[in-house]
mmCIF file of C-alpha atoms in Angstrom:
data_model
loop_
_atom_site.group_PDB
_atom_site.id
_atom_site.type_symbol
_atom_site.label_atom_id
_atom_site.label_comp_id
_atom_site.label_asym_id
_atom_site.label_seq_id
_atom_site.Cartn_x
_atom_site.Cartn_y
_atom_site.Cartn_z
ATOM 1 C CA UNK A 1 12.824 46.377 -23.529
ATOM 2 C CA UNK A 2 11.633 48.643 -26.279
ATOM 3 C CA UNK A 3 9.181 51.261 -25.046
ATOM 4 C CA UNK A 4 6.490 52.096 -27.553
ATOM 5 C CA UNK A 5 5.540 55.739 -27.704
ATOM 6 C CA UNK A 6 2.804 57.174 -29.883
ATOM 7 C CA UNK A 7 4.522 60.538 -30.119
ATOM 8 C CA UNK A 8 3.874 61.361 -33.732
ATOM 9 C CA UNK A 9 0.127 60.751 -33.632
ATOM 10 C CA UNK A 10 -0.657 64.434 -34.051
ATOM 11 C CA UNK A 11 1.409 64.741 -37.202
ATOM 12 C CA UNK A 12 0.745 67.530 -39.634
ATOM 13 C CA UNK A 13 1.852 66.294 -43.016
ATOM 14 C CA UNK A 14 3.063 67.661 -46.322
ATOM 15 C CA UNK A 15 2.038 66.505 -49.794
ATOM 16 C CA UNK A 16 4.051 66.320 -52.962
ATOM 17 C CA UNK A 17 2.255 69.448 -54.183
ATOM 18 C CA UNK A 18 4.957 71.282 -52.269
ATOM 19 C CA UNK A 19 7.870 69.601 -54.046
ATOM 20 C CA UNK A 20 11.194 70.399 -52.476
ATOM 21 C CA UNK A 21 13.460 73.065 -53.910
ATOM 22 C CA UNK A 22 16.778 72.150 -52.323
ATOM 23 C CA UNK A 23 20.011 74.106 -52.331
ATOM 24 C CA UNK A 24 23.260 72.829 -50.899
ATOM 25 C CA UNK A 25 24.541 74.525 -47.734
ATOM 26 C CA UNK A 26 27.421 72.242 -46.736
ATOM 27 C CA UNK A 27 28.393 68.778 -45.548
ATOM 28 C CA UNK A 28 28.983 66.993 -42.270
ATOM 29 C CA UNK A 29 30.636 63.623 -42.764
ATOM 30 C CA UNK A 30 28.412 61.563 -45.069
ATOM 31 C CA UNK A 31 25.479 63.926 -44.550
ATOM 32 C CA UNK A 32 24.652 66.696 -47.038
ATOM 33 C CA UNK A 33 23.222 69.773 -45.345
ATOM 34 C CA UNK A 34 20.595 71.401 -47.550
ATOM 35 C CA UNK A 35 18.003 74.171 -47.462
ATOM 36 C CA UNK A 36 14.413 73.625 -48.615
ATOM 37 C CA UNK A 37 13.050 76.913 -49.993
ATOM 38 C CA UNK A 38 9.520 75.471 -50.186
ATOM 39 C CA UNK A 39 9.481 74.651 -46.475
ATOM 40 C CA UNK A 40 10.195 77.985 -44.781
ATOM 41 C CA UNK A 41 13.872 77.688 -45.724
ATOM 42 C CA UNK A 42 14.172 74.735 -43.394
ATOM 43 C CA UNK A 43 17.576 73.102 -43.130
ATOM 44 C CA UNK A 44 17.896 69.344 -43.393
ATOM 45 C CA UNK A 45 20.438 66.570 -43.503
ATOM 46 C CA UNK A 46 20.335 64.055 -46.329
ATOM 47 C CA UNK A 47 22.159 60.834 -47.152
ATOM 48 C CA UNK A 48 21.936 58.022 -49.668
ATOM 49 C CA UNK A 49 21.228 54.600 -48.140
ATOM 50 C CA UNK A 50 22.696 51.312 -49.396
ATOM 51 C CA UNK A 51 19.434 50.330 -51.135
ATOM 52 C CA UNK A 52 19.367 53.574 -53.145
ATOM 53 C CA UNK A 53 16.887 55.362 -50.881
ATOM 54 C CA UNK A 54 17.401 59.008 -50.013
ATOM 55 C CA UNK A 55 16.878 59.687 -46.311
ATOM 56 C CA UNK A 56 16.183 63.179 -44.935
ATOM 57 C CA UNK A 57 15.849 64.548 -41.416
ATOM 58 C CA UNK A 58 15.369 68.222 -40.794
ATOM 59 C CA UNK A 59 13.514 71.312 -39.707
ATOM 60 C CA UNK A 60 10.004 72.249 -40.710
ATOM 61 C CA UNK A 61 9.899 75.950 -39.732
ATOM 62 C CA UNK A 62 6.435 76.481 -41.225
ATOM 63 C CA UNK A 63 5.033 73.997 -38.689
ATOM 64 C CA UNK A 64 7.527 74.655 -35.868
ATOM 65 C CA UNK A 65 8.852 71.107 -35.775
ATOM 66 C CA UNK A 66 10.844 68.585 -37.755
ATOM 67 C CA UNK A 67 10.405 65.795 -40.256
ATOM 68 C CA UNK A 68 11.671 62.451 -41.501
ATOM 69 C CA UNK A 69 11.408 61.592 -45.189
ATOM 70 C CA UNK A 70 12.546 58.642 -47.298
ATOM 71 C CA UNK A 71 12.428 58.418 -51.105
ATOM 72 C CA UNK A 72 13.257 55.659 -53.568
ATOM 73 C CA UNK A 73 12.645 55.618 -57.353
ATOM 74 C CA UNK A 74 11.542 51.965 -57.156
ATOM 75 C CA UNK A 75 8.663 52.620 -54.736
ATOM 76 C CA UNK A 76 6.157 53.276 -57.495
ATOM 77 C CA UNK A 77 3.325 51.793 -55.414
ATOM 78 C CA UNK A 78 3.345 54.937 -53.260
ATOM 79 C CA UNK A 79 0.835 57.550 -54.352
ATOM 80 C CA UNK A 80 1.021 61.276 -53.706
ATOM 81 C CA UNK A 81 -1.062 62.164 -50.633
ATOM 82 C CA UNK A 82 -1.489 58.518 -49.620
ATOM 83 C CA UNK A 83 -1.784 58.197 -45.831
ATOM 84 C CA UNK A 84 0.166 55.498 -44.037
ATOM 85 C CA UNK A 85 1.820 54.775 -40.721
ATOM 86 C CA UNK A 86 5.508 54.692 -39.961
ATOM 87 C CA UNK A 87 7.606 53.574 -36.997
ATOM 88 C CA UNK A 88 11.097 54.712 -36.090
ATOM 89 C CA UNK A 89 12.760 52.067 -33.949
ATOM 90 C CA UNK A 90 15.816 53.006 -31.878
ATOM 91 C CA UNK A 91 17.647 50.774 -29.379
ATOM 92 C CA UNK A 92 15.330 51.464 -26.473
ATOM 93 C CA UNK A 93 12.516 53.583 -27.889
ATOM 94 C CA UNK A 94 10.055 53.501 -30.744
ATOM 95 C CA UNK A 95 8.188 56.461 -32.135
ATOM 96 C CA UNK A 96 5.215 55.990 -34.410
ATOM 97 C CA UNK A 97 2.790 58.142 -36.278
ATOM 98 C CA UNK A 98 1.335 59.131 -39.573
ATOM 99 C CA UNK A 99 3.148 59.739 -42.832
ATOM 100 C CA UNK A 100 1.913 60.897 -46.186
ATOM 101 C CA UNK A 101 2.980 59.821 -49.648
ATOM 102 C CA UNK A 102 5.188 62.342 -51.407
ATOM 103 C CA UNK A 103 5.639 61.804 -55.147
ATOM 104 C CA UNK A 104 7.407 64.196 -57.495
ATOM 105 C CA UNK A 105 8.934 63.059 -60.784
ATOM 106 C CA UNK A 106 10.900 59.873 -60.123
ATOM 107 C CA UNK A 107 10.880 60.495 -56.367
ATOM 108 C CA UNK A 108 8.475 58.177 -54.501
ATOM 109 C CA UNK A 109 8.372 58.198 -50.727
ATOM 110 C CA UNK A 110 6.752 59.457 -47.579
ATOM 111 C CA UNK A 111 7.228 62.254 -45.103
ATOM 112 C CA UNK A 112 6.288 62.461 -41.410
ATOM 113 C CA UNK A 113 6.195 65.614 -39.280
ATOM 114 C CA UNK A 114 7.098 65.640 -35.567
ATOM 115 C CA UNK A 115 7.146 68.264 -32.844
ATOM 116 C CA UNK A 116 8.543 66.187 -29.974
ATOM 117 C CA UNK A 117 12.153 67.074 -29.045
ATOM 118 C CA UNK A 118 12.751 63.495 -27.832
ATOM 119 C CA UNK A 119 12.773 62.310 -31.448
ATOM 120 C CA UNK A 120 15.853 64.425 -32.201
ATOM 121 C CA UNK A 121 17.518 63.320 -28.954
ATOM 122 C CA UNK A 122 17.139 59.638 -29.873
ATOM 123 C CA UNK A 123 18.222 60.358 -33.444
ATOM 124 C CA UNK A 124 21.446 61.948 -32.153
ATOM 125 C CA UNK A 125 22.356 59.415 -29.486
ATOM 126 C CA UNK A 126 21.751 56.133 -31.320
ATOM 127 C CA UNK A 127 23.929 54.366 -33.892
ATOM 128 C CA UNK A 128 21.128 52.813 -35.966
ATOM 129 C CA UNK A 129 17.467 53.523 -36.578
ATOM 130 C CA UNK A 130 15.074 51.094 -38.228
ATOM 131 C CA UNK A 131 12.224 52.571 -40.233
ATOM 132 C CA UNK A 132 9.171 50.353 -40.542
ATOM 133 C CA UNK A 133 6.789 51.635 -43.202
ATOM 134 C CA UNK A 134 3.089 51.019 -43.543
ATOM 135 C CA UNK A 135 3.558 49.126 -46.819
ATOM 136 C CA UNK A 136 5.834 46.580 -45.156
ATOM 137 C CA UNK A 137 9.194 48.090 -46.061
ATOM 138 C CA UNK A 138 11.929 48.092 -43.446
ATOM 139 C CA UNK A 139 15.078 50.204 -43.716
ATOM 140 C CA UNK A 140 18.053 50.470 -41.420
ATOM 141 C CA UNK A 141 19.636 53.916 -41.265
ATOM 142 C CA UNK A 142 23.227 54.271 -40.066
ATOM 143 C CA UNK A 143 23.209 57.270 -37.722
ATOM 144 C CA UNK A 144 26.973 57.755 -37.658
ATOM 145 C CA UNK A 145 27.791 61.448 -37.465
ATOM 146 C CA UNK A 146 24.276 62.629 -36.694
ATOM 147 C CA UNK A 147 25.310 64.721 -33.674
ATOM 148 C CA UNK A 148 27.675 66.833 -35.801
ATOM 149 C CA UNK A 149 25.198 66.969 -38.680
ATOM 150 C CA UNK A 150 22.453 68.185 -36.328
ATOM 151 C CA UNK A 151 24.803 70.941 -35.129
ATOM 152 C CA UNK A 152 25.363 71.889 -38.774
ATOM 153 C CA UNK A 153 21.601 72.017 -39.314
ATOM 154 C CA UNK A 154 21.257 74.361 -36.327
ATOM 155 C CA UNK A 155 23.961 76.646 -37.742
ATOM 156 C CA UNK A 156 22.348 76.551 -41.192
ATOM 157 C CA UNK A 157 18.944 77.325 -39.710
ATOM 158 C CA UNK A 158 20.283 80.258 -37.687
ATOM 159 C CA UNK A 159 21.578 81.764 -40.902
ATOM 160 C CA UNK A 160 18.124 81.467 -42.498
ATOM 161 C CA UNK A 161 16.551 83.544 -39.743
ATOM 162 C CA UNK A 162 18.721 86.573 -40.496
#
């Protein structure tokens, strides 16, 4: 049975006014490891999904936590700063919380902050995650290779602290 947890309810969110400035750090399988200079030099993993969406998971050093973000050029109904809800459904657990619209150029999407370590644990140990957005969109994310990619993020982040 899926346990529903309202873990992300205290989210602190970012707007598109802080558009990402990403630089490549490396790769881990199908995941690009990147550094976001606009977010405390937080390291993140990024991949392109089958539907053309860009999925990101990474560190948010400025807020001492992490984030999920998904962007797609076809999601033009999303407005910058728009508040919505999002659910991340794993095999046995579901996390839910707030997300905020993040629009920059042809990048339309949403970003959700988290500070619960259980989110990363579930992200690493599961094979698939379903994202259920507040506007009715549902995406399945293949989590193959996330354990190694998370280790790469940790290494990347340790280099940023020097």
